[in-house]
Amino acid sequence: MARVNRQVILRNRPVGMVDSQTTELKEIPVDELSDGQALVKVLYLSIDPTIRGWMDDAPGYLPPIGIGEVIRAGGVGEVVESKSDRYKVGDIVSGLTGWQEYAVADDAMGSMSSLPEGIEIPVAMNVLGTTGVTAYAGLLEVGAMKEGDVVVVSGAAGATGSSVGQIARIKGASKIIGIAGGPEKCALLTDEMGFDAAIDYKAGHVARQLHELCPNGIDLYFDNVGGEILDAALANLAMKGRVVLCGAISGYNATDEVKGPANYFSLIINRGRMEGFIVLDYMARWPEIQAEMAGWLAEGKLKHSEHIVDGLENAVDALNLLFTGGNTGKVLVRL
Amino acid sequence: MARVNRQVILRNRPVGMVDSQTTELKEIPVDELSDGQALVKVLYLSIDPTIRGWMDDAPGYLPPIGIGEVIRAGGVGEVVESKSDRYKVGDIVSGLTGWQEYAVADDAMGSMSSLPEGIEIPVAMNVLGTTGVTAYAGLLEVGAMKEGDVVVVSGAAGATGSSVGQIARIKGASKIIGIAGGPEKCALLTDEMGFDAAIDYKAGHVARQLHELCPNGIDLYFDNVGGEILDAALANLAMKGRVVLCGAISGYNATDEVKGPANYFSLIINRGRMEGFIVLDYMARWPEIQAEMAGWLAEGKLKHSEHIVDGLENAVDALNLLFTGGNTGKVLVRL
């Protein structure tokens, strides 16, 4: 008897926030495996802001998701059938599974990789997955963080942001400031995650607070949000300051024209640099970075939290948490 | 009998374009020289967009010009009196003379340097002065131009822009496109300055034309203007493209809030970099850069043009040429 695959497909391109019209839950039979393939039962989906970007019909670092196609997303699953030399039944593998119950791993495409052993899946998907590597590569490679730097990160209570602050601490930043929404998240940053200070962007003037906290300016600003917070950071850039562009969560659901950073001229006055990156470019260094992060995790230097939402049918709600600020830490959907 | 110095001082901070209320022509007696000083009779003033920035009461890479102070500007003059060991009567020297007939050079401050010999003063002030070094350092150091790069420059018929294009040619760019205002300037770029193509931003859609001319994107964009043209370039950035921020002439006279580059997100998608600089940071390399530029000039590889305005009383009009696009090449005031 053929297995049934439940999939969430893109029905209409969203205008603003993703809603009930955007996606559709569909049931289709699982195809017979070809030689070199394995069937993966998805256990967890990684919910990342970039998924919202892929839903737009706009140029990006990957093509848009087509109408009728499964929503693209990273995930982790267990191999339940195999005609593959590479994947064995019982293996736990990670890759772009998409929002569905069953995904196919393919020897020829090398599409799935194994997870680090001995670490719970949600934790591995957070600090040892795309999220952790994004924080590491953005801060240390793109931002070229040096010992003694004053580091500011926005979206600081999110999965990437909280790792950025902690890696900055480990690598010897002199001051680490997180920007987040609400007193609970701010308290988490200073009380649990080792940030020196936190700014609640919903309460008070961000640029002024940055000026008070960083009287000599910001050496490295790690931007997850864009918009007015990016502008506030630019206004407080130190000489030779660096802005790492990781995301722009404030703009992903915009229906009006996105406003650019009006203070970009600060890059001239301060001989600053603003640079974007995509974590996929650091694939070759993944094992090395993962190993270093795993070491810190084992030593208890890397705090983390996962926000788990149950059920494929709730994936849209899980995605929207990222934009309403309803999450703390890494958002995952458990199937 | 004491000499009389005519000075242009800042009377009111400009709102928008500089006008007759902004400055005032003042006559004061020239002070007696102290030991270690020399009196310089100013021959030419360098008219640069940055002067407009210095008139605002806003943070910059140098302090604002104070009300009642002489307008700050580079210039070249002849030593006419000397109590200095360094400057002799008859020497032609270059430095921040300001908008006045007489300036003082001071041994202790090392404020004036000599001009390259055997080259007409206006030419030396253009390609071998701040302008030429700005073009060189911005393109090759900040932008790290490589052989084969597709290079786009805005304000291309201006002094800096036209040097940028020509240096890019000498250094092996595969394609060089200039953006300028009006058919005459565009013709100058392609017919005289060796640009492969020119885009008249006053006629037609800049982003679309860039897309047609650079189907694989822009490797290096040298920005003198900011605003919509910066956005058009960002929309056409190649993978790993670099944006060199030299100036933002479209914004210097803005009375409304300046709009930031809405397409800055292209820096993420294309793993791009946007970096600002100030030519003063390259002072240590000045002699080396000047020597290389002088070589190209002697070989006829570096075309240039100077737009000379006569009379200190016309300095404001000369400055405004930069913002109305009334000039081609380097604007100088001859006293």
Coordinates of C-alpha atoms in Angstrom, one line a residue, chain A:
Chain A
M1 CA 0.0 0.0 0.0
A2 CA 1.4 3.3 -1.1
R3 CA 2.3 5.8 1.7
V4 CA 0.6 9.2 1.6
N5 CA 2.6 12.4 1.6
R6 CA 1.2 15.5 3.1
Q7 CA 2.7 18.6 1.6
V8 CA 2.2 22.4 2.0
I9 CA 2.4 24.0 -1.4
L10 CA 2.4 27.6 -2.5
R11 CA -1.0 28.5 -3.7
N12 CA -0.9 32.3 -4.1
R13 CA 2.1 34.7 -3.6
P14 CA 1.6 36.5 -0.4
V15 CA 1.0 40.3 -0.2
G16 CA 2.3 41.2 3.2
M17 CA 2.1 38.5 5.8
V18 CA 1.5 34.9 4.8
D19 CA -2.1 33.9 5.5
S20 CA -4.5 31.1 4.9
Q21 CA -4.7 32.0 1.2
T22 CA -1.0 31.7 0.6
T23 CA -0.6 27.9 1.1
E24 CA -2.6 24.7 0.7
L25 CA -2.2 21.4 2.4
K26 CA -2.2 18.6 -0.2
E27 CA -2.1 14.8 0.0
I28 CA -0.3 12.8 -2.7
P29 CA 0.9 9.3 -2.9
V30 CA 4.6 8.8 -2.3
D31 CA 6.3 7.6 -5.5
E32 CA 8.3 4.4 -5.7
L33 CA 12.0 5.0 -5.0
S34 CA 14.5 4.8 -7.9
D35 CA 17.9 3.3 -7.5
G36 CA 20.1 5.7 -5.6
Q37 CA 17.3 7.2 -3.7
A38 CA 16.1 7.1 -0.1
L39 CA 12.8 8.1 1.5
V40 CA 13.1 10.4 4.5
K41 CA 10.3 10.8 7.0
V42 CA 10.6 14.5 8.1
L43 CA 10.8 15.0 11.8
Y44 CA 11.5 18.7 12.2
L45 CA 11.4 21.8 9.8
S46 CA 13.7 24.8 10.2
I47 CA 11.6 27.9 10.1
D48 CA 13.7 30.8 8.8
P49 CA 12.9 34.3 7.6
T50 CA 14.4 33.6 4.1
I51 CA 11.4 31.3 3.4
R52 CA 9.2 34.4 3.2
G53 CA 11.6 35.8 0.6
W54 CA 11.4 32.7 -1.5
M55 CA 7.6 33.1 -1.7
D56 CA 8.0 36.4 -3.6
D57 CA 8.3 36.4 -7.4
A58 CA 11.5 38.4 -7.1
P59 CA 15.2 37.8 -7.8
G60 CA 17.0 36.2 -4.9
Y61 CA 19.9 34.0 -4.1
L62 CA 17.7 31.0 -5.0
P63 CA 14.8 31.0 -7.5
P64 CA 11.3 31.9 -6.2
I65 CA 9.2 28.9 -5.1
G66 CA 6.8 28.2 -8.0
I67 CA 3.1 28.3 -7.6
G68 CA 2.0 24.7 -6.8
E69 CA 5.5 23.7 -5.5
V70 CA 6.2 22.5 -2.0
I71 CA 7.4 25.4 0.3
R72 CA 11.2 25.2 0.4
A73 CA 12.7 24.8 3.8
G74 CA 15.5 23.0 5.6
G75 CA 14.5 20.0 7.7
V76 CA 15.7 16.9 9.5
G77 CA 14.3 13.4 9.1
E78 CA 14.8 9.7 9.4
V79 CA 15.5 7.4 6.5
V80 CA 12.6 4.9 6.3
E81 CA 13.3 3.2 3.0
S82 CA 16.4 3.1 1.0
K83 CA 17.7 2.1 -2.5
S84 CA 20.7 4.2 -1.8
D85 CA 24.3 3.3 -1.1
R86 CA 24.7 6.4 1.0
Y87 CA 21.6 6.6 3.1
K88 CA 20.6 3.6 5.3
V89 CA 17.3 3.0 7.0
G90 CA 17.4 4.6 10.4
D91 CA 19.9 7.4 9.4
I92 CA 19.0 10.9 10.6
V93 CA 19.7 13.3 7.8
S94 CA 19.5 17.0 7.2
G95 CA 18.8 19.0 4.0
L96 CA 16.2 21.0 2.1
T97 CA 13.3 18.7 2.8
G98 CA 10.5 21.2 2.2
W99 CA 7.3 21.5 4.1
Q100 CA 6.1 17.9 3.7
E101 CA 6.0 14.6 5.6
Y102 CA 8.2 12.7 3.2
A103 CA 11.2 13.9 1.2
V104 CA 13.6 12.1 -1.1
A105 CA 17.3 12.0 -0.6
D106 CA 19.3 11.3 -3.8
D107 CA 22.8 9.9 -4.0
A108 CA 23.5 11.7 -7.2
M109 CA 22.5 15.1 -5.8
G110 CA 24.1 14.5 -2.4
S111 CA 21.2 16.5 -1.1
M112 CA 21.2 15.3 2.5
S113 CA 23.9 15.3 5.1
S114 CA 24.1 13.5 8.4
L115 CA 23.6 15.3 11.7
P116 CA 26.3 15.6 14.4
E117 CA 25.9 12.7 16.8
G118 CA 24.9 12.8 20.4
I119 CA 23.1 16.1 20.2
E120 CA 19.3 16.5 20.3
I121 CA 18.0 17.3 16.9
P122 CA 16.4 20.7 17.7
V123 CA 19.7 21.8 19.3
A124 CA 21.7 20.6 16.3
M125 CA 19.3 22.4 14.0
N126 CA 19.8 25.6 15.9
V127 CA 23.4 26.2 17.0
L128 CA 25.1 23.5 14.9
G129 CA 22.9 24.1 11.8
T130 CA 22.4 26.9 9.3
T131 CA 21.6 29.3 12.1
G132 CA 24.8 28.8 14.1
V133 CA 27.0 28.8 11.0
T134 CA 25.2 32.0 9.8
A135 CA 26.1 33.7 13.1
Y136 CA 29.7 32.4 13.0
A137 CA 30.4 33.2 9.4
G138 CA 28.7 36.6 9.5
L139 CA 30.4 37.8 12.6
L140 CA 33.9 36.4 12.1
E141 CA 34.3 36.1 8.3
V142 CA 32.2 38.8 6.8
G143 CA 32.4 41.2 9.8
A144 CA 36.0 40.2 10.6
M145 CA 35.4 40.8 14.3
K146 CA 38.5 41.6 16.3
E147 CA 39.2 41.3 20.0
G148 CA 38.1 44.5 21.7
D149 CA 35.4 45.3 19.2
V150 CA 32.1 46.9 20.3
V151 CA 29.5 44.6 18.7
V152 CA 25.8 45.4 18.3
V153 CA 23.3 42.8 17.0
S154 CA 19.6 43.3 16.1
G155 CA 17.0 40.6 16.3
A156 CA 19.2 39.6 19.2
A157 CA 16.8 37.3 20.9
G158 CA 16.3 35.3 17.7
A159 CA 18.3 32.2 16.9
T160 CA 21.0 33.9 14.8
G161 CA 21.2 37.0 16.9
S162 CA 21.6 35.2 20.2
S163 CA 24.4 33.1 18.8
V164 CA 26.1 36.2 17.3
G165 CA 26.3 37.8 20.7
Q166 CA 27.7 34.7 22.5
I167 CA 30.3 34.0 19.8
A168 CA 31.4 37.7 20.0
R169 CA 31.8 37.2 23.8
I170 CA 33.9 34.0 23.2
K171 CA 36.0 35.8 20.7
G172 CA 36.8 38.7 23.0
A173 CA 34.5 41.6 22.0
S174 CA 34.8 44.4 24.5
K175 CA 31.1 45.2 24.6
I176 CA 28.1 43.3 23.2
I177 CA 24.7 45.0 22.9
G178 CA 21.6 43.3 21.7
I179 CA 18.5 45.0 20.2
A180 CA 15.2 43.1 20.7
G181 CA 11.5 43.7 21.2
G182 CA 10.1 43.7 24.8
P183 CA 11.5 43.6 28.3
E184 CA 11.4 39.7 28.5
K185 CA 13.7 39.3 25.5
C186 CA 16.0 42.0 26.7
A187 CA 16.2 40.4 30.2
L188 CA 17.0 37.1 28.5
L189 CA 19.9 38.6 26.6
T190 CA 21.6 40.2 29.7
D191 CA 20.7 37.6 32.3
E192 CA 21.1 34.4 30.3
M193 CA 23.0 35.0 27.1
G194 CA 25.9 37.2 28.5
F195 CA 25.1 40.4 26.6
D196 CA 26.4 43.6 28.3
A197 CA 23.2 45.5 27.6
A198 CA 20.0 45.2 25.6
I199 CA 17.9 47.8 23.9
D200 CA 14.1 47.4 23.7
Y201 CA 13.4 48.9 20.3
K202 CA 9.7 49.1 21.2
A203 CA 10.5 51.4 24.2
G204 CA 12.6 54.5 23.5
H205 CA 14.9 55.9 20.9
V206 CA 17.3 53.3 19.6
A207 CA 19.9 55.7 18.1
R208 CA 20.1 57.7 21.3
Q209 CA 20.5 54.6 23.4
L210 CA 23.2 53.2 21.1
H211 CA 25.0 56.6 21.5
E212 CA 24.9 56.3 25.2
L213 CA 26.0 52.7 25.3
C214 CA 28.7 53.1 22.6
P215 CA 30.1 56.6 23.1
N216 CA 33.0 55.7 20.8
G217 CA 30.8 54.1 18.2
I218 CA 30.0 50.6 17.0
D219 CA 32.8 48.6 15.5
L220 CA 30.6 45.8 14.2
Y221 CA 26.9 45.9 13.6
F222 CA 25.2 42.6 12.7
D223 CA 21.9 43.4 11.1
N224 CA 19.0 41.0 11.0
V225 CA 16.2 43.5 10.7
G226 CA 17.0 46.5 8.4
G227 CA 14.7 49.5 8.5
E228 CA 15.0 52.2 11.2
I229 CA 17.3 50.0 13.4
L230 CA 19.8 49.7 10.6
D231 CA 19.7 53.5 10.3
A232 CA 20.2 54.0 14.0
A233 CA 23.3 51.7 13.9
L234 CA 24.7 53.6 10.9
A235 CA 24.3 56.8 12.8
N236 CA 26.5 55.4 15.5
L237 CA 29.2 53.7 13.5
A238 CA 32.8 53.9 14.7
M239 CA 35.6 54.8 12.4
K240 CA 36.2 51.8 10.1
G241 CA 33.0 50.3 11.4
R242 CA 31.5 47.3 9.7
V243 CA 27.9 46.5 9.0
V244 CA 27.1 42.8 8.3
L245 CA 23.9 42.4 6.4
C246 CA 22.3 39.1 7.3
G247 CA 18.7 39.8 6.8
A248 CA 16.0 42.5 6.9
I249 CA 13.1 41.1 8.7
S250 CA 11.4 44.4 8.9
G251 CA 11.0 44.5 5.1
Y252 CA 10.1 40.9 4.1
N253 CA 6.4 41.5 4.5
A254 CA 6.4 45.1 3.2
T255 CA 3.7 46.1 0.8
D256 CA 4.9 49.7 0.5
E257 CA 8.2 50.5 -1.0
V258 CA 11.0 49.5 1.4
K259 CA 12.9 52.5 2.7
G260 CA 16.7 52.3 2.3
P261 CA 19.1 53.3 5.1
A262 CA 19.1 57.1 4.9
N263 CA 22.2 57.3 7.1
Y264 CA 24.3 55.3 4.6
F265 CA 26.4 58.4 4.1
S266 CA 27.9 57.5 7.5
L267 CA 29.9 54.9 5.6
I268 CA 31.8 57.7 3.9
I269 CA 32.4 59.8 7.0
N270 CA 33.5 56.8 9.0
R271 CA 35.2 54.9 6.2
G272 CA 32.8 52.1 6.9
R273 CA 31.8 49.0 5.1
M274 CA 28.4 47.3 4.7
E275 CA 28.5 43.8 3.3
G276 CA 25.9 41.1 2.7
F277 CA 26.4 37.4 2.7
I278 CA 24.6 34.1 2.3
V279 CA 25.5 31.2 4.6
L280 CA 25.5 28.8 1.6
D281 CA 28.8 30.3 0.5
Y282 CA 30.4 28.9 3.7
M283 CA 29.4 25.2 2.9
A284 CA 33.1 24.2 2.5
R285 CA 33.9 25.4 6.0
W286 CA 30.8 23.9 7.5
P287 CA 32.5 20.9 9.3
E288 CA 35.2 23.1 10.8
I289 CA 32.8 25.7 12.0
Q290 CA 30.3 23.1 13.3
A291 CA 33.1 21.4 15.2
E292 CA 34.2 24.7 16.9
M293 CA 30.6 25.5 17.8
A294 CA 30.1 21.9 19.1
G295 CA 33.1 22.4 21.4
W296 CA 31.6 25.6 22.8
L297 CA 28.2 23.9 23.2
A298 CA 29.8 21.1 25.2
E299 CA 31.7 23.6 27.4
G300 CA 28.4 25.3 28.2
K301 CA 29.5 28.5 26.5
L302 CA 26.7 28.6 24.0
K303 CA 23.2 29.1 25.4
H304 CA 20.3 28.4 23.1
S305 CA 16.6 28.1 23.0
E306 CA 14.2 26.4 20.6
H307 CA 10.6 27.4 20.0
I308 CA 8.9 24.3 18.8
V309 CA 5.5 24.4 17.1
D310 CA 3.8 21.0 16.5
G311 CA 2.2 20.0 13.2
L312 CA 2.8 20.6 9.6
E313 CA -0.5 22.4 9.4
N314 CA 0.9 25.0 11.7
A315 CA 4.0 25.8 9.7
V316 CA 2.5 29.1 8.4
D317 CA 1.8 30.3 12.0
A318 CA 5.3 29.3 12.9
L319 CA 6.8 31.3 10.0
N320 CA 4.7 34.4 11.1
L321 CA 6.1 34.2 14.6
L322 CA 9.4 35.4 13.1
F323 CA 7.8 38.6 11.9
T324 CA 5.6 39.3 14.8
G325 CA 8.4 38.7 17.2
G326 CA 6.4 36.0 18.9
N327 CA 9.4 33.7 19.2
T328 CA 12.5 33.5 21.3
G329 CA 15.3 31.5 19.8
K330 CA 15.1 29.0 16.9
V331 CA 11.6 28.3 15.5
L332 CA 11.1 24.6 14.5
V333 CA 8.0 22.7 13.4
R334 CA 7.8 19.2 14.7
L335 CA 5.9 16.7 12.6

